[in-house]
GROMACS .gro file of C-alpha atoms in nm:
model
  244
    1UNK     CA    1  -1.628  -2.862   1.043
    2UNK     CA    2  -1.546  -2.566   1.310
    3UNK     CA    3  -1.162  -2.539   1.195
    4UNK     CA    4  -1.285  -2.534   0.816
    5UNK     CA    5  -1.540  -2.193   1.014
    6UNK     CA    6  -1.238  -2.129   1.192
    7UNK     CA    7  -1.014  -2.078   0.869
    8UNK     CA    8  -1.272  -1.926   0.666
    9UNK     CA    9  -1.310  -1.641   0.901
   10UNK     CA   10  -0.937  -1.548   0.952
   11UNK     CA   11  -0.888  -1.563   0.574
   12UNK     CA   12  -1.225  -1.301   0.596
   13UNK     CA   13  -1.023  -1.064   0.830
   14UNK     CA   14  -0.699  -1.110   0.666
   15UNK     CA   15  -0.871  -0.989   0.314
   16UNK     CA   16  -1.034  -0.751   0.514
   17UNK     CA   17  -0.784  -0.571   0.666
   18UNK     CA   18  -0.573  -0.578   0.354
   19UNK     CA   19  -0.840  -0.436   0.150
   20UNK     CA   20  -0.861  -0.159   0.443
   21UNK     CA   21  -0.503  -0.056   0.368
   22UNK     CA   22  -0.525  -0.027   0.045
   23UNK     CA   23  -0.550   0.297  -0.011
   24UNK     CA   24  -0.462   0.516  -0.354
   25UNK     CA   25  -0.300   0.833  -0.430
   26UNK     CA   26  -0.562   1.068  -0.382
   27UNK     CA   27  -0.700   0.882  -0.057
   28UNK     CA   28  -0.360   0.920   0.080
   29UNK     CA   29  -0.342   1.275  -0.027
   30UNK     CA   30  -0.680   1.361   0.074
   31UNK     CA   31  -0.601   1.148   0.454
   32UNK     CA   32  -0.289   1.406   0.440
   33UNK     CA   33  -0.463   1.767   0.398
   34UNK     CA   34  -0.722   1.662   0.675
   35UNK     CA   35  -0.434   1.625   0.939
   36UNK     CA   36  -0.261   1.911   0.846
   37UNK     CA   37  -0.573   2.104   0.864
   38UNK     CA   38  -0.772   2.168   0.536
   39UNK     CA   39  -1.044   2.199   0.685
   40UNK     CA   40  -0.943   2.475   0.814
   41UNK     CA   41  -0.752   2.639   0.583
   42UNK     CA   42  -1.064   2.657   0.331
   43UNK     CA   43  -1.166   2.988   0.518
   44UNK     CA   44  -0.826   3.144   0.673
   45UNK     CA   45  -0.675   3.486   0.682
   46UNK     CA   46  -0.295   3.329   0.741
   47UNK     CA   47   0.019   3.571   0.753
   48UNK     CA   48   0.374   3.488   0.759
   49UNK     CA   49   0.716   3.640   0.682
   50UNK     CA   50   0.999   3.491   0.491
   51UNK     CA   51   1.341   3.623   0.433
   52UNK     CA   52   1.233   3.975   0.383
   53UNK     CA   53   0.875   3.987   0.278
   54UNK     CA   54   0.594   3.968   0.440
   55UNK     CA   55   0.195   3.715   0.302
   56UNK     CA   56  -0.054   3.687   0.359
   57UNK     CA   57  -0.331   3.460   0.229
   58UNK     CA   58  -0.690   3.522   0.226
   59UNK     CA   59  -0.924   3.239   0.135
   60UNK     CA   60  -1.333   3.247   0.183
   61UNK     CA   61  -1.558   2.995   0.016
   62UNK     CA   62  -1.352   2.887  -0.302
   63UNK     CA   63  -1.167   3.278  -0.329
   64UNK     CA   64  -0.830   3.392  -0.259
   65UNK     CA   65  -0.613   3.620  -0.231
   66UNK     CA   66  -0.258   3.613  -0.185
   67UNK     CA   67  -0.019   3.896  -0.065
   68UNK     CA   68   0.388   4.017  -0.058
   69UNK     CA   69   0.411   4.313   0.098
   70UNK     CA   70   0.822   4.446   0.069
   71UNK     CA   71   1.018   4.713   0.147
   72UNK     CA   72   1.311   4.918  -0.032
   73UNK     CA   73   1.299   5.294  -0.059
   74UNK     CA   74   0.974   5.258  -0.156
   75UNK     CA   75   0.694   5.018   0.019
   76UNK     CA   76   0.562   4.719  -0.302
   77UNK     CA   77   0.268   4.502  -0.219
   78UNK     CA   78   0.187   4.239  -0.488
   79UNK     CA   79  -0.176   4.101  -0.531
   80UNK     CA   80  -0.300   3.810  -0.677
   81UNK     CA   81  -0.631   3.689  -0.682
   82UNK     CA   82  -0.899   3.529  -0.886
   83UNK     CA   83  -0.919   3.810  -1.091
   84UNK     CA   84  -0.530   3.810  -1.183
   85UNK     CA   85  -0.245   4.002  -1.078
   86UNK     CA   86  -0.197   4.377  -0.952
   87UNK     CA   87   0.130   4.596  -0.823
   88UNK     CA   88   0.072   4.805  -0.570
   89UNK     CA   89   0.362   5.098  -0.503
   90UNK     CA   90   0.365   5.279  -0.196
   91UNK     CA   91  -0.057   5.215  -0.186
   92UNK     CA   92  -0.109   5.356  -0.577
   93UNK     CA   93  -0.178   5.087  -0.846
   94UNK     CA   94   0.087   5.028  -1.141
   95UNK     CA   95   0.059   4.940  -1.507
   96UNK     CA   96   0.327   4.656  -1.525
   97UNK     CA   97   0.416   4.465  -1.896
   98UNK     CA   98   0.237   4.139  -1.909
   99UNK     CA   99   0.543   3.957  -1.959
  100UNK     CA  100   0.649   4.115  -1.576
  101UNK     CA  101   0.289   4.013  -1.426
  102UNK     CA  102   0.344   3.622  -1.565
  103UNK     CA  103   0.678   3.635  -1.352
  104UNK     CA  104   0.578   3.846  -1.053
  105UNK     CA  105   0.269   3.654  -0.985
  106UNK     CA  106   0.466   3.289  -1.045
  107UNK     CA  107   0.689   3.415  -0.737
  108UNK     CA  108   0.394   3.472  -0.490
  109UNK     CA  109   0.192   3.148  -0.556
  110UNK     CA  110   0.477   2.985  -0.499
  111UNK     CA  111   0.582   3.101  -0.205
  112UNK     CA  112   0.194   3.066  -0.106
  113UNK     CA  113   0.157   2.763  -0.194
  114UNK     CA  114   0.485   2.596  -0.036
  115UNK     CA  115   0.358   2.726   0.316
  116UNK     CA  116   0.034   2.515   0.358
  117UNK     CA  117   0.177   2.203   0.164
  118UNK     CA  118  -0.071   1.963   0.068
  119UNK     CA  119  -0.351   2.203   0.106
  120UNK     CA  120  -0.421   2.209  -0.312
  121UNK     CA  121  -0.330   1.869  -0.442
  122UNK     CA  122  -0.693   1.774  -0.455
  123UNK     CA  123  -0.768   2.069  -0.766
  124UNK     CA  124  -0.897   1.899  -1.070
  125UNK     CA  125  -0.537   1.971  -1.234
  126UNK     CA  126  -0.380   1.816  -0.972
  127UNK     CA  127  -0.271   1.445  -1.137
  128UNK     CA  128  -0.212   1.207  -0.847
  129UNK     CA  129   0.016   0.857  -0.866
  130UNK     CA  130   0.155   0.587  -0.610
  131UNK     CA  131   0.485   0.450  -0.674
  132UNK     CA  132   0.573   0.290  -0.397
  133UNK     CA  133   0.567   0.218  -0.014
  134UNK     CA  134   0.937   0.305   0.065
  135UNK     CA  135   1.143   0.401   0.395
  136UNK     CA  136   1.328   0.713   0.518
  137UNK     CA  137   1.610   0.632   0.832
  138UNK     CA  138   1.332   0.292   0.884
  139UNK     CA  139   1.040   0.524   0.939
  140UNK     CA  140   0.781   0.412   0.646
  141UNK     CA  141   0.598   0.634   0.305
  142UNK     CA  142   0.378   0.593   0.033
  143UNK     CA  143   0.588   0.799  -0.217
  144UNK     CA  144   0.316   0.994  -0.431
  145UNK     CA  145   0.416   1.158  -0.789
  146UNK     CA  146   0.188   1.477  -0.825
  147UNK     CA  147   0.229   1.611  -1.202
  148UNK     CA  148  -0.065   1.920  -1.350
  149UNK     CA  149  -0.269   1.927  -1.578
  150UNK     CA  150  -0.196   2.244  -1.914
  151UNK     CA  151  -0.508   2.402  -1.829
  152UNK     CA  152  -0.515   2.490  -1.498
  153UNK     CA  153  -0.181   2.424  -1.372
  154UNK     CA  154  -0.078   2.734  -1.389
  155UNK     CA  155   0.296   2.851  -1.584
  156UNK     CA  156   0.514   2.570  -1.457
  157UNK     CA  157   0.215   2.309  -1.483
  158UNK     CA  158   0.521   2.067  -1.638
  159UNK     CA  159   0.708   2.031  -1.359
  160UNK     CA  160   0.737   1.729  -1.076
  161UNK     CA  161   0.645   1.637  -0.755
  162UNK     CA  162   0.691   1.364  -0.532
  163UNK     CA  163   0.587   1.353  -0.147
  164UNK     CA  164   0.606   1.085   0.063
  165UNK     CA  165   0.363   1.073   0.340
  166UNK     CA  166   0.384   0.912   0.654
  167UNK     CA  167   0.228   0.603   0.678
  168UNK     CA  168   0.164   0.579   1.028
  169UNK     CA  169   0.073   1.002   1.071
  170UNK     CA  170  -0.009   1.098   0.721
  171UNK     CA  171   0.134   1.375   0.728
  172UNK     CA  172   0.432   1.522   0.473
  173UNK     CA  173   0.764   1.459   0.566
  174UNK     CA  174   0.956   1.491   0.242
  175UNK     CA  175   0.895   1.657  -0.056
  176UNK     CA  176   1.072   1.697  -0.395
  177UNK     CA  177   1.092   1.832  -0.723
  178UNK     CA  178   1.149   1.875  -1.069
  179UNK     CA  179   1.176   2.238  -1.255
  180UNK     CA  180   1.345   2.395  -1.622
  181UNK     CA  181   1.631   2.575  -1.629
  182UNK     CA  182   1.792   2.690  -1.949
  183UNK     CA  183   2.004   2.413  -1.937
  184UNK     CA  184   1.831   2.092  -1.850
  185UNK     CA  185   1.673   2.038  -1.537
  186UNK     CA  186   1.709   2.177  -1.170
  187UNK     CA  187   1.573   1.939  -0.869
  188UNK     CA  188   1.537   1.977  -0.477
  189UNK     CA  189   1.500   1.758  -0.221
  190UNK     CA  190   1.348   1.881   0.083
  191UNK     CA  191   1.312   1.764   0.449
  192UNK     CA  192   1.047   1.848   0.697
  193UNK     CA  193   1.146   1.991   1.025
  194UNK     CA  194   1.009   2.221   1.302
  195UNK     CA  195   0.627   2.119   1.264
  196UNK     CA  196   0.409   2.394   1.483
  197UNK     CA  197   0.021   2.383   1.439
  198UNK     CA  198  -0.101   2.694   1.447
  199UNK     CA  199  -0.538   2.692   1.514
  200UNK     CA  200  -0.485   2.365   1.350
  201UNK     CA  201  -0.293   2.407   1.037
  202UNK     CA  202   0.028   2.265   1.009
  203UNK     CA  203   0.307   2.406   0.913
  204UNK     CA  204   0.664   2.326   0.850
  205UNK     CA  205   1.025   2.490   0.811
  206UNK     CA  206   1.162   2.256   0.532
  207UNK     CA  207   1.601   2.195   0.462
  208UNK     CA  208   1.629   2.291   0.100
  209UNK     CA  209   1.906   2.022  -0.026
  210UNK     CA  210   2.024   1.999  -0.390
  211UNK     CA  211   2.223   1.633  -0.555
  212UNK     CA  212   2.572   1.708  -0.535
  213UNK     CA  213   2.648   1.544  -0.869
  214UNK     CA  214   2.556   1.704  -1.194
  215UNK     CA  215   2.346   1.479  -1.317
  216UNK     CA  216   2.037   1.247  -1.102
  217UNK     CA  217   1.662   1.115  -1.144
  218UNK     CA  218   1.407   1.275  -0.926
  219UNK     CA  219   1.311   0.948  -0.827
  220UNK     CA  220   1.628   0.876  -0.652
  221UNK     CA  221   1.636   1.195  -0.427
  222UNK     CA  222   1.487   1.009  -0.150
  223UNK     CA  223   1.841   0.727  -0.180
  224UNK     CA  224   2.065   0.992  -0.182
  225UNK     CA  225   1.908   1.156   0.070
  226UNK     CA  226   2.008   0.819   0.249
  227UNK     CA  227   2.318   0.805   0.161
  228UNK     CA  228   2.428   1.173   0.238
  229UNK     CA  229   2.479   1.262  -0.128
  230UNK     CA  230   2.240   1.550  -0.103
  231UNK     CA  231   2.366   1.941  -0.097
  232UNK     CA  232   2.219   2.179   0.209
  233UNK     CA  233   2.142   2.486   0.013
  234UNK     CA  234   1.964   2.660   0.217
  235UNK     CA  235   1.696   2.698   0.470
  236UNK     CA  236   1.284   2.718   0.435
  237UNK     CA  237   1.176   2.933   0.710
  238UNK     CA  238   0.845   3.069   0.836
  239UNK     CA  239   0.831   3.330   1.088
  240UNK     CA  240   0.575   3.515   1.273
  241UNK     CA  241   0.284   3.279   1.161
  242UNK     CA  242  -0.089   3.409   1.232
  243UNK     CA  243  -0.414   3.257   1.148
  244UNK     CA  244  -0.743   3.403   1.214
   0.00000   0.00000   0.00000
């Protein structure tokens, strides 16, 4: 009887542990947002430099204002907010065609979006799917697919993303995405490095890769990375980061 009790207790403990470790895609992404400083991001002002442009993101109580400023012979400031897109030239608001406004807005949003990932992946228009438990360089990862609804998903709602979330730290160490090109699909695979926390918010830089071969499957990019079958295309580096 005593042995039976111990067996039942062990079985219950095993079942409980198994259930506790079984997380779905939403729970994994929410945990990743949490450990990356998501709570601090909701009401913050972030400044950084990327390549030859300066970026400012102001988030407060669900409202946002994303800015991009750069200089040539003139000073151009692009502003994307809940109200839409505006362009200023030498501090004066200028009118631009709708087609160009969409293009500029997408460009501004893209940089700000990537700068604070995985923040934003719990939005209503985001769909998450658990793909598999995989290993990259002997580290285990939750492989999560992210797609977007057409409504609320932005201009490039049909892009597909993959995130590799570290099973220990719950940080995103790798990501990949496919996007439409004139002659088919383009693909990128990014490896995070240079992690730092600024006022409790995680920032990383990325090695930005593309497949060596002309055609590849998005789901295979982690395997291609391990087999050294990706070409380093560029580095994504954020500089002079401040958070208030």
